[in-house]
N, CA and C atoms as an extended XYZ file, in Angstrom:
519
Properties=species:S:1:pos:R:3:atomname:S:1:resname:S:1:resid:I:1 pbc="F F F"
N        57.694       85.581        9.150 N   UNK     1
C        56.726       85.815       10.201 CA  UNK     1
C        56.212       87.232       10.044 C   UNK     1
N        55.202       87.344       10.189 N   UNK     2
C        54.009       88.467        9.946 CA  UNK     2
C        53.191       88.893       11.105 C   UNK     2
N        53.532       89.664       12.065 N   UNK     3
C        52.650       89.779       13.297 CA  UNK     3
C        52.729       91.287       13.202 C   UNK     3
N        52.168       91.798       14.407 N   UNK     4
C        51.854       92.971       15.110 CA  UNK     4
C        50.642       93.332       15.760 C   UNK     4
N        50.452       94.623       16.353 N   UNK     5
C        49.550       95.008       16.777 CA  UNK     5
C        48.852       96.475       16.569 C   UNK     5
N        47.921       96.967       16.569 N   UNK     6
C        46.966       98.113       16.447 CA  UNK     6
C        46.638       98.449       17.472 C   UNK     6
N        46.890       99.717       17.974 N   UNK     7
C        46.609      100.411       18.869 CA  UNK     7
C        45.625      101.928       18.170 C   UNK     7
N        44.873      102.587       18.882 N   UNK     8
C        44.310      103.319       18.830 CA  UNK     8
C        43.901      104.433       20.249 C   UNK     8
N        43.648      105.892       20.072 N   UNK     9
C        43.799      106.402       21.097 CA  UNK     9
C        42.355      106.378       22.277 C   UNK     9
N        41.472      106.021       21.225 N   UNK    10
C        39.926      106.139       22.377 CA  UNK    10
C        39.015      105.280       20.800 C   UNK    10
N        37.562      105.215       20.997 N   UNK    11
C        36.823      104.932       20.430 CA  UNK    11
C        36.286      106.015       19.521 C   UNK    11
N        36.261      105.463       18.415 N   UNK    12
C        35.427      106.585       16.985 CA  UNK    12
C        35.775      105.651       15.938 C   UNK    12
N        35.299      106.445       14.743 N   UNK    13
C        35.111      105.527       13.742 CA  UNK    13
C        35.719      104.726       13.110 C   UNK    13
N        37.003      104.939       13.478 N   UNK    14
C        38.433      104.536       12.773 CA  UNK    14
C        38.620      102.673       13.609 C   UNK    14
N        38.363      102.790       15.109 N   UNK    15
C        38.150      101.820       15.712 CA  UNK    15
C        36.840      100.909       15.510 C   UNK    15
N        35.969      101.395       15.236 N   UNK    16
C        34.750      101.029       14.606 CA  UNK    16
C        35.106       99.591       13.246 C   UNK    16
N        35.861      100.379       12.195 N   UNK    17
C        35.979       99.865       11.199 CA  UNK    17
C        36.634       98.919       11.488 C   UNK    17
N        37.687       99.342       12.467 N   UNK    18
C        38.803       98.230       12.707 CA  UNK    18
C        38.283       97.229       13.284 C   UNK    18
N        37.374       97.054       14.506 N   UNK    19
C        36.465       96.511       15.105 CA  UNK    19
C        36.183       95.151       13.933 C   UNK    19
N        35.337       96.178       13.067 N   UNK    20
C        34.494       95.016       11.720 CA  UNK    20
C        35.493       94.321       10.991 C   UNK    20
N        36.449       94.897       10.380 N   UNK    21
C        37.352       94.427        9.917 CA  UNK    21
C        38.363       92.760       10.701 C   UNK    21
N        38.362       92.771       12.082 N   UNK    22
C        38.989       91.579       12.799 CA  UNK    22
C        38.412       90.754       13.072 C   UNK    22
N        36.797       91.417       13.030 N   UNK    23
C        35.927       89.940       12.813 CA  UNK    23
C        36.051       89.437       11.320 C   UNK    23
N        35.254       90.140       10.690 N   UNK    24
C        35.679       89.321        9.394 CA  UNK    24
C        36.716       89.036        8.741 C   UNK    24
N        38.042       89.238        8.846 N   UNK    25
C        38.982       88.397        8.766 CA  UNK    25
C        39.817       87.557        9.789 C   UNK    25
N        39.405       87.851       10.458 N   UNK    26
C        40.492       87.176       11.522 CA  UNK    26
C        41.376       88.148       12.300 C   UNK    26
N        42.697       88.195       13.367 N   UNK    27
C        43.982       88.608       13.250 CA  UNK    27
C        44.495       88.166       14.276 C   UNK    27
N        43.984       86.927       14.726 N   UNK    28
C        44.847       86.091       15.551 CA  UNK    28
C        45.786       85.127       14.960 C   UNK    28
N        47.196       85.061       15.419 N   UNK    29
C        47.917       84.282       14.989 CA  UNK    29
C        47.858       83.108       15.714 C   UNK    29
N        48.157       82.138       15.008 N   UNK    30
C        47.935       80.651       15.116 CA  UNK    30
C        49.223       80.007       16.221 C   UNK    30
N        49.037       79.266       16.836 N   UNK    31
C        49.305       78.947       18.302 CA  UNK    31
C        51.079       78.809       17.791 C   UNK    31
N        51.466       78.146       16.330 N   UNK    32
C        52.535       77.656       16.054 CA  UNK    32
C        53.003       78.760       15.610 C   UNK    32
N        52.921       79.794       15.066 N   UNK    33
C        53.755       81.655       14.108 CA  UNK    33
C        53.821       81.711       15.809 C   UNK    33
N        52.897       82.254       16.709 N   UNK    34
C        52.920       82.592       18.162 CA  UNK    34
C        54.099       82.279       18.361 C   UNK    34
N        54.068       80.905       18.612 N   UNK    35
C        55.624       80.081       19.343 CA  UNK    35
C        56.938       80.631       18.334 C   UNK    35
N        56.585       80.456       16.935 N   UNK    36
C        58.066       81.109       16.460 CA  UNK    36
C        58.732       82.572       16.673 C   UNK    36
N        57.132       83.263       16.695 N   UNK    37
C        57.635       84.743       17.152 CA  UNK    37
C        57.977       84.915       18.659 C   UNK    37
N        57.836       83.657       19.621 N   UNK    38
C        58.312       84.542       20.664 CA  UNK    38
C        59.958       83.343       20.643 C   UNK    38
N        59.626       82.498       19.792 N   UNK    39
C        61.192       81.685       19.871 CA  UNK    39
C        62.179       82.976       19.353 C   UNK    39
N        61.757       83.632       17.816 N   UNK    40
C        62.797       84.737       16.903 CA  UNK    40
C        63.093       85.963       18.520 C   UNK    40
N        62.267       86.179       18.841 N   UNK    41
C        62.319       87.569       20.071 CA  UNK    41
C        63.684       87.046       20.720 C   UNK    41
N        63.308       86.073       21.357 N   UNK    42
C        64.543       85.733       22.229 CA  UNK    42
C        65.892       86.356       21.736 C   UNK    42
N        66.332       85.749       20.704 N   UNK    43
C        67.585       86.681       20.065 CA  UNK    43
C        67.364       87.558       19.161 C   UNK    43
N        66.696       88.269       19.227 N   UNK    44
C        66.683       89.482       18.323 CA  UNK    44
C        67.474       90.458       18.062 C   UNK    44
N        67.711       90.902       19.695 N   UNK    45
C        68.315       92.146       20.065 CA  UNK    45
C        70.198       91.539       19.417 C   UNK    45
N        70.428       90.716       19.815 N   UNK    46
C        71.858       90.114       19.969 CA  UNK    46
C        71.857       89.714       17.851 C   UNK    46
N        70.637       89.619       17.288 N   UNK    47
C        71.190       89.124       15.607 CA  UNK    47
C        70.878       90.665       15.082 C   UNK    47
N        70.338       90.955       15.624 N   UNK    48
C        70.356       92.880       15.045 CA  UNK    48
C        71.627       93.779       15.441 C   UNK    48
N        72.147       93.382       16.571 N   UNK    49
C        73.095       93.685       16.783 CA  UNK    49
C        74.683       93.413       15.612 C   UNK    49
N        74.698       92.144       15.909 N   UNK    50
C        75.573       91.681       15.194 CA  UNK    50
C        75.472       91.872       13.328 C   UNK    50
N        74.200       91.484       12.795 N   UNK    51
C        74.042       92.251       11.945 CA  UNK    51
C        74.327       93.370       11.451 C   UNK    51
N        74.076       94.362       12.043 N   UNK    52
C        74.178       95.783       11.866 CA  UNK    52
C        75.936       96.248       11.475 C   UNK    52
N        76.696       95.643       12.783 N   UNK    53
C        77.881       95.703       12.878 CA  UNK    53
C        78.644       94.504       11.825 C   UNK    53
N        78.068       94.106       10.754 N   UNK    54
C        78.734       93.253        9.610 CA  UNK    54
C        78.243       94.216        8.719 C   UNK    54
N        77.132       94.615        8.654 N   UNK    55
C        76.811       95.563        7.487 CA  UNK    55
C        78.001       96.618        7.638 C   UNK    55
N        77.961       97.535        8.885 N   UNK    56
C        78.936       98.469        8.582 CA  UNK    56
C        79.913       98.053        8.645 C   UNK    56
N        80.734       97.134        8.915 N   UNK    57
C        81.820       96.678        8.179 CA  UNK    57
C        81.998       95.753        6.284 C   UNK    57
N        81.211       95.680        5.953 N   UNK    58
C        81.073       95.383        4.735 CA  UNK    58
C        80.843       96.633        3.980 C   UNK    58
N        80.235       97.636        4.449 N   UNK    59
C        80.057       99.352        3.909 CA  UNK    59
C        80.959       99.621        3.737 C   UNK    59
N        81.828       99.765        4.558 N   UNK    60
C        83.387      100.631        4.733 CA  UNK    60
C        84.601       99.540        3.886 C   UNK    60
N        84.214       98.295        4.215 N   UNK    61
C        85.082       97.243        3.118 CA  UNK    61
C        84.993       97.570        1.420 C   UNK    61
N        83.759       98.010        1.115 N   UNK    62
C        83.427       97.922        0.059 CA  UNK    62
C        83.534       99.184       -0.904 C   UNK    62
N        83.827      100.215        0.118 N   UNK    63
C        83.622      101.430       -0.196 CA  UNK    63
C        84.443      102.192       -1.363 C   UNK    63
N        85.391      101.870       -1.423 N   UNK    64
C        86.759      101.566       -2.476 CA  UNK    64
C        86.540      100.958       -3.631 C   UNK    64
N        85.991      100.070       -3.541 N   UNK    65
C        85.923       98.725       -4.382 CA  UNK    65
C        85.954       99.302       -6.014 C   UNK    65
N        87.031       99.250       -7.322 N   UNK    66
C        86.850       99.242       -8.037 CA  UNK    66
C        85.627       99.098       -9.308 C   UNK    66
N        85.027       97.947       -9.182 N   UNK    67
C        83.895       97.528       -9.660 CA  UNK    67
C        82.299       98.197       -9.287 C   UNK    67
N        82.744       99.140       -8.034 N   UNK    68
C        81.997       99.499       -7.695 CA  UNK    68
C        81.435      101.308       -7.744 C   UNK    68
N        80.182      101.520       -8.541 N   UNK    69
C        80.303      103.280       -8.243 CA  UNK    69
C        79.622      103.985       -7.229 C   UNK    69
N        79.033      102.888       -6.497 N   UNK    70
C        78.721      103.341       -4.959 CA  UNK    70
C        78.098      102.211       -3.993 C   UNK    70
N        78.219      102.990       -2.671 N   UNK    71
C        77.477      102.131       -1.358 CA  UNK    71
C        76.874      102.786       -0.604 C   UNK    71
N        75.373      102.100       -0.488 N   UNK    72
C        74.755      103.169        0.282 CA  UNK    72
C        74.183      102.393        1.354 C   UNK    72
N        74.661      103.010        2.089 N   UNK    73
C        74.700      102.404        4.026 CA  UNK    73
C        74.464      103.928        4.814 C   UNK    73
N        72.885      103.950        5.676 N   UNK    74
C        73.471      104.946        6.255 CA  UNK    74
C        74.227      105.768        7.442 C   UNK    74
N        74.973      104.607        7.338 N   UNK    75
C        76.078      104.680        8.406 CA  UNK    75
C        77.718      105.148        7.720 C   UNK    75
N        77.540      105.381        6.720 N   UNK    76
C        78.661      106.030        5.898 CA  UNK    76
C        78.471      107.478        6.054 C   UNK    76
N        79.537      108.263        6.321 N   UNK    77
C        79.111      109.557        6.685 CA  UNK    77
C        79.313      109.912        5.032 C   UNK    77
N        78.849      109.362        4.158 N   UNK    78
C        78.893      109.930        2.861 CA  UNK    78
C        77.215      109.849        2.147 C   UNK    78
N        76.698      108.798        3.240 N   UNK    79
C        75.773      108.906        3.230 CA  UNK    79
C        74.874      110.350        3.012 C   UNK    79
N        73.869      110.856        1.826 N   UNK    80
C        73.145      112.114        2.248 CA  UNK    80
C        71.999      111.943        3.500 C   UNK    80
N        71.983      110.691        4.675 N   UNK    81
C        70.930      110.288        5.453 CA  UNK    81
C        71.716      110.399        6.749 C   UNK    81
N        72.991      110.740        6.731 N   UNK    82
C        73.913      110.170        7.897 CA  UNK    82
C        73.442      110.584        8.967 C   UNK    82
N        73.774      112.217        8.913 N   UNK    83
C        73.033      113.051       10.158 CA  UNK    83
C        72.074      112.503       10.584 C   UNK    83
N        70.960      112.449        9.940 N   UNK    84
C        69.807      111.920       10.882 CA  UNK    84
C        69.900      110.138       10.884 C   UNK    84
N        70.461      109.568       10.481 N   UNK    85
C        70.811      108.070       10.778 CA  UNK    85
C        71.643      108.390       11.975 C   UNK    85
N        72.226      109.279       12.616 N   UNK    86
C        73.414      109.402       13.414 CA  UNK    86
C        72.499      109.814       15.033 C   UNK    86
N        71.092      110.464       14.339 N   UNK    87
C        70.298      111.284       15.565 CA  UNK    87
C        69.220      110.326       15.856 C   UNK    87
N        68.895      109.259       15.072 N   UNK    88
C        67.889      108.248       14.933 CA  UNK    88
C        68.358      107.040       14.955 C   UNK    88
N        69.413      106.306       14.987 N   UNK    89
C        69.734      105.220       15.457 CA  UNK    89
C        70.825      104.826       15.620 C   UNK    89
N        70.685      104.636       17.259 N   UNK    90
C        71.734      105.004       18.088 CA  UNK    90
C        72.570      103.393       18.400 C   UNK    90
N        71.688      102.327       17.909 N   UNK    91
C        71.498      100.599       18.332 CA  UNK    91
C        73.218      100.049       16.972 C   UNK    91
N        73.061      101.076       15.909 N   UNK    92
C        73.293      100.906       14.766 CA  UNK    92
C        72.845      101.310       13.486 C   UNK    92
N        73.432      100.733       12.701 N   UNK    93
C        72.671      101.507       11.394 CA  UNK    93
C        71.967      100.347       10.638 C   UNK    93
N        71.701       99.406       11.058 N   UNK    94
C        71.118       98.185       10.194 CA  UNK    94
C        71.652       97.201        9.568 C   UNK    94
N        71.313       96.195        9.251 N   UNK    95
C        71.474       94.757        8.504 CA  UNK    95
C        71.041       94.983        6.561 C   UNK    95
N        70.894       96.276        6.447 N   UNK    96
C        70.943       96.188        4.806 CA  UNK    96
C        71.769       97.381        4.415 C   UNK    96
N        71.860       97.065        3.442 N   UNK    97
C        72.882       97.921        2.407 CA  UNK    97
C        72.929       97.379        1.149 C   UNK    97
N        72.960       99.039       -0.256 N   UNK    98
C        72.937       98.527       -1.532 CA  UNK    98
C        74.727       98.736       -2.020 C   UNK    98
N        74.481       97.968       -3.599 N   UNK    99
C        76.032       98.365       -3.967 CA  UNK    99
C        75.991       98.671       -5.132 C   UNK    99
N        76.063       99.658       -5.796 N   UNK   100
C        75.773       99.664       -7.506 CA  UNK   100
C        77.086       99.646       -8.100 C   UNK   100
N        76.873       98.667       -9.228 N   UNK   101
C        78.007       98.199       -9.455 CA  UNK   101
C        78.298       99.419      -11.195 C   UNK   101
N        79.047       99.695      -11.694 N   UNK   102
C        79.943      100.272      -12.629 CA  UNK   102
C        79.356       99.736      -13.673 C   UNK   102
N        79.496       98.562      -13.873 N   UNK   103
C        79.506       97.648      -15.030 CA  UNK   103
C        77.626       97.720      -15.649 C   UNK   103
N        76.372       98.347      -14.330 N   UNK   104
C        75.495       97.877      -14.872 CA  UNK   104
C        74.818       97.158      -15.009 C   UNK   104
N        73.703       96.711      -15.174 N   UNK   105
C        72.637       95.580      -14.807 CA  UNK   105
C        73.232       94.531      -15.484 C   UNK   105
N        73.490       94.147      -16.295 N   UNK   106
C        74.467       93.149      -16.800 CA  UNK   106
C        75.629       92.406      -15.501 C   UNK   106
N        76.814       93.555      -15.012 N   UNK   107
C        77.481       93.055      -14.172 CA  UNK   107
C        76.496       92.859      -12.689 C   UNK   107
N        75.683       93.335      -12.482 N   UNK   108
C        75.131       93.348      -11.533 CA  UNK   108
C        74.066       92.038      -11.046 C   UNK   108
N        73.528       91.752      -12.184 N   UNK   109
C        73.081       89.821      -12.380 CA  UNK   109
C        73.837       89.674      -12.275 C   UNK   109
N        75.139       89.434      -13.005 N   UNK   110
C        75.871       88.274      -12.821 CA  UNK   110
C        76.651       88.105      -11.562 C   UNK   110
N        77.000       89.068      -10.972 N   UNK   111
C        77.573       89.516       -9.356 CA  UNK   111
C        76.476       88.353       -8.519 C   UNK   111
N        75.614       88.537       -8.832 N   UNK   112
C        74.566       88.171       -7.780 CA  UNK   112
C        74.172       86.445       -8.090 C   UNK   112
N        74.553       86.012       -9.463 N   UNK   113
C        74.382       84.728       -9.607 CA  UNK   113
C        75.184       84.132       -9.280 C   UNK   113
N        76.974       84.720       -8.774 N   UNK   114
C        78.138       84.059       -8.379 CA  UNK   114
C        78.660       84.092       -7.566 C   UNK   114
N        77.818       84.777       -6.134 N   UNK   115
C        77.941       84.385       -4.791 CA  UNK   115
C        77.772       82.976       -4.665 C   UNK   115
N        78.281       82.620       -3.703 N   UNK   116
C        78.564       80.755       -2.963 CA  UNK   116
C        77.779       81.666       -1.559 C   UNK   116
N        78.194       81.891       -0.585 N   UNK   117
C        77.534       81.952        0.769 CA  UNK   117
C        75.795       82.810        0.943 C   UNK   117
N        76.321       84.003        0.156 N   UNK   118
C        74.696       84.812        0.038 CA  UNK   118
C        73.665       84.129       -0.893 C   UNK   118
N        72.761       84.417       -0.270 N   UNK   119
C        71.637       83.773       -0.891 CA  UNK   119
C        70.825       84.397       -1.498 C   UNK   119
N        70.460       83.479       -3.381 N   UNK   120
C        69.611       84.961       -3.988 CA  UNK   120
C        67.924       84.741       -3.426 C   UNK   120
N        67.766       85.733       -2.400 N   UNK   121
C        66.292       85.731       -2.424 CA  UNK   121
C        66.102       87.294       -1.688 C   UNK   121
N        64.525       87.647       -1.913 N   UNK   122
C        64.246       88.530       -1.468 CA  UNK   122
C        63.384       88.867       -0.002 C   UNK   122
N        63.808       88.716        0.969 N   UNK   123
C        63.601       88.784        1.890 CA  UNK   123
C        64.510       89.774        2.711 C   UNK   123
N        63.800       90.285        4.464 N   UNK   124
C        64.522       90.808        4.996 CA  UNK   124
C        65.124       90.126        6.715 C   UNK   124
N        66.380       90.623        7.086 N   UNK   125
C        66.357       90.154        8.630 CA  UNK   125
C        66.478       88.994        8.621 C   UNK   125
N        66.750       88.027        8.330 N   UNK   126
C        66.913       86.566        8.504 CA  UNK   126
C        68.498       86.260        8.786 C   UNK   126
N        68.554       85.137        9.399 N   UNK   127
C        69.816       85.011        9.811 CA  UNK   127
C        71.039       84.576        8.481 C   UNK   127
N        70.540       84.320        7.156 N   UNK   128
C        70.853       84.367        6.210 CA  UNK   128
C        71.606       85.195        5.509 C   UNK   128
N        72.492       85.546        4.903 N   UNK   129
C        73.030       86.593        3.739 CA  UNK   129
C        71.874       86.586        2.877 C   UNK   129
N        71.015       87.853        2.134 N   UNK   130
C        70.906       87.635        0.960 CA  UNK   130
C        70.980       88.702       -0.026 C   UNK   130
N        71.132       88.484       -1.015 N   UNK   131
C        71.214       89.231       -2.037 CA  UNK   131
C        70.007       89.485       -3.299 C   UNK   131
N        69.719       90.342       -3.762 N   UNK   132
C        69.001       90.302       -4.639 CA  UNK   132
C        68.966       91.806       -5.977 C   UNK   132
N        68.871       91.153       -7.177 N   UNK   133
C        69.051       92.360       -8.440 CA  UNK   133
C        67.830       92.758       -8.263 C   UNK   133
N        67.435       93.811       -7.342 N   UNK   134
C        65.735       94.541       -7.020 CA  UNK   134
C        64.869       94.907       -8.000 C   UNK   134
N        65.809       95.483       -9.274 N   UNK   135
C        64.676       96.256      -10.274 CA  UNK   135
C        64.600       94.535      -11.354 C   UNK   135
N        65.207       93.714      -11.352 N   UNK   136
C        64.436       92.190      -12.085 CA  UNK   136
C        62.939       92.040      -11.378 C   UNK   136
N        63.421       91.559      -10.240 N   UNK   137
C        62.003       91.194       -8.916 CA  UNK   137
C        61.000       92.263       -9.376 C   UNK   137
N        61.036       93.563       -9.345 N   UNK   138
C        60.043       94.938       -9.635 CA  UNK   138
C        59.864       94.756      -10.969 C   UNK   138
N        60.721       94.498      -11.972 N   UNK   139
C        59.985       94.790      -13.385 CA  UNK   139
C        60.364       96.171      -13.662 C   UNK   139
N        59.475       96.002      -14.899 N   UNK   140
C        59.575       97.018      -15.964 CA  UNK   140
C        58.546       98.744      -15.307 C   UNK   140
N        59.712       99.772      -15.237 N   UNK   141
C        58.899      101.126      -14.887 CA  UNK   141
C        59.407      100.978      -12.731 C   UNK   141
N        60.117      100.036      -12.834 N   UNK   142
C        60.622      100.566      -11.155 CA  UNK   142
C        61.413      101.115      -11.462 C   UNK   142
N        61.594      101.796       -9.806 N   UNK   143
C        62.638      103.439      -10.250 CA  UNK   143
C        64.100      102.775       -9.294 C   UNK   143
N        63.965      101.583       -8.958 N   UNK   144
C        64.905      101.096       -8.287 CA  UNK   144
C        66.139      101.083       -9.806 C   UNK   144
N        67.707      101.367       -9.715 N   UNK   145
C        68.009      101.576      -10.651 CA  UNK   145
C        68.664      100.141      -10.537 C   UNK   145
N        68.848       99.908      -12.231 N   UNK   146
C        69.495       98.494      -12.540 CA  UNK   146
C        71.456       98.349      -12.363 C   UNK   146
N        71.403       99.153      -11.884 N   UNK   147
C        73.146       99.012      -11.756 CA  UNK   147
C        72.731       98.319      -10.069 C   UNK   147
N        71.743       98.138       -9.091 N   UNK   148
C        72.122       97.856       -7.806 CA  UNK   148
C        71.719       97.006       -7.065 C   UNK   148
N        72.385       96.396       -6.178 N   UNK   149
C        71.913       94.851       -5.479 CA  UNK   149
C        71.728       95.422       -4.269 C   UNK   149
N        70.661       94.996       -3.841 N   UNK   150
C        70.542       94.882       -2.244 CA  UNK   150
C        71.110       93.485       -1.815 C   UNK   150
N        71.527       93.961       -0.509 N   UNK   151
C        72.281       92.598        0.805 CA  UNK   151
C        70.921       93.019        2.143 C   UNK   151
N        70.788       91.809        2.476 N   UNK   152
C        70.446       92.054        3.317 CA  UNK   152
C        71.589       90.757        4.954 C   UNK   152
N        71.984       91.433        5.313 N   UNK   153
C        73.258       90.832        5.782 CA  UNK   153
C        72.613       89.757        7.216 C   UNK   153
N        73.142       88.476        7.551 N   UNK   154
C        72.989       87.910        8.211 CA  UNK   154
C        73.814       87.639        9.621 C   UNK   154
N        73.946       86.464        9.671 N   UNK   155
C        74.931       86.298       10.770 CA  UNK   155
C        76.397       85.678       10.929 C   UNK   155
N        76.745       85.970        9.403 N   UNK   156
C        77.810       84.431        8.648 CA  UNK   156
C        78.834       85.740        9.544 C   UNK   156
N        80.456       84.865        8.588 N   UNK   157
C        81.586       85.554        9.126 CA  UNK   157
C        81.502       86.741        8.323 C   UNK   157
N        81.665       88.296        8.799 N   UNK   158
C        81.894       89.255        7.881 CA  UNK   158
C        82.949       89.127        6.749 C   UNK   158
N        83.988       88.356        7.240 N   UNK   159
C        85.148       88.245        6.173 CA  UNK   159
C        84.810       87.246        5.127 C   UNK   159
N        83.905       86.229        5.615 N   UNK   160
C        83.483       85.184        4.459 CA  UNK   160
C        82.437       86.228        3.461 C   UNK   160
N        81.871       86.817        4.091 N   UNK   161
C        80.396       87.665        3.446 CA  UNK   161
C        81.702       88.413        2.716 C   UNK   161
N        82.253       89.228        2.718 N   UNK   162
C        83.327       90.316        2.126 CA  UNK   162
C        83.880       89.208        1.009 C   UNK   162
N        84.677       88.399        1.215 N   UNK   163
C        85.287       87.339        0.174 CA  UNK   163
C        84.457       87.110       -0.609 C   UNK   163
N        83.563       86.326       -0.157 N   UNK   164
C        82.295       85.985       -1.681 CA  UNK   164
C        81.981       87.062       -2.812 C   UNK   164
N        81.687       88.135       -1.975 N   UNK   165
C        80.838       89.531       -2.728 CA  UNK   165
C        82.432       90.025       -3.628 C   UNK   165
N        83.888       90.327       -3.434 N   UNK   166
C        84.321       90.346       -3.871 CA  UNK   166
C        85.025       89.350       -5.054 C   UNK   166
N        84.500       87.960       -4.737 N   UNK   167
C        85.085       86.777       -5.856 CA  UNK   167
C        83.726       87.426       -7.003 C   UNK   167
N        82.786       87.471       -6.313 N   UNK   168
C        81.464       87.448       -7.561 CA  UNK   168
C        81.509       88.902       -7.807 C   UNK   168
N        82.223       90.106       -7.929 N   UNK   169
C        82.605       91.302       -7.836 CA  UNK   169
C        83.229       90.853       -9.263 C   UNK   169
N        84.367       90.276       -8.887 N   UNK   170
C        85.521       90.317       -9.709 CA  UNK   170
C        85.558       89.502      -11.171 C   UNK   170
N        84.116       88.290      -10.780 N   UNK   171
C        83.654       87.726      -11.722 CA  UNK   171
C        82.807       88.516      -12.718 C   UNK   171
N        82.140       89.052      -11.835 N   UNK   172
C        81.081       90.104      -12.942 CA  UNK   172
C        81.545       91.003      -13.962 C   UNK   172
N        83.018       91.518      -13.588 N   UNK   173
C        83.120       92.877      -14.099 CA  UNK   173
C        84.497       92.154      -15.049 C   UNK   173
């Protein structure tokens, strides 16, 4: 789902354009996205919540991890973002987190092809686990580095999400 809104402070040219611009394309959403976005609202607050609080427990689970030469969550006070993750969000620290694995883009596909519960796709916020090797999806000349997977964490059991990532951890490397 794809929504939002544009606000502006008074009339000038900037509103002008914007003006022309919503006629000729459109930017009303269609009666059925409408209904899903105000169905997703309903629990938002309560899967962001819970989210957030599996991520940082999968951060701090993982943090150790042999196979692993880092985690970056910035809710890890090892984080270089912490401080201001600490002064800027107060709800939690979020539903994503990366893991770069030791072994290298090599172990790092294969980590990601031998999850059972996470799912490989690239998306964000969904009630889903997913996982994805970022610099494949980007190609050749992204600066995303090939040792690291993004999660974007859902609503499963944290301990099932932790088990998987460590069976396909242990497979990779």
């Amino acid at each position: 789902m794809v929504a939002g809104a544009l606000a502006v402070a008074g009339t000038n040219d900037v509103w002008t354009r914007i003006r022309q611009l919503r006629a000729q394309i459109g930017v009303t959403l269609g009666p059925f996205e409408a209904w899903l976005l105000m169905r997703g609202m309903k629990t938002l607050d309560l899967r962001v919540r819970e989210q957030s609080k599996t991520a940082a427990l999968l951060a701090s689970w993982l943090f150790d991890h042999p196979a692993l030469s880092g985690v970056l969550y910035p809710g890890l006070k090892t984080n270089p973002g912490y401080d201001i993750a600490m002064r800027q969000m107060s709800g939690g620290f979020g539903g994503m987190l990366s893991i770069r694995l030791k072994g290298g883009q090599a172990a790092a596909v294969k980590a990601a092809a031998n999850v059972k519960i996470w799912k490989r796709a690239t998306s964000l916020g969904g009630v889903e686990s997913l996982i994805e090797h970022r610099a494949s999806i980007e190609g050749l000349g992204t600066p995303c580095p090939d040792d690291l997977l993004r999660l974007s964490v859902g609503i499963e059991d944290p301990d099932d999400l932790f088990f998987d990532l460590v069976r396909a951890l242990e497979a990779a490397c």
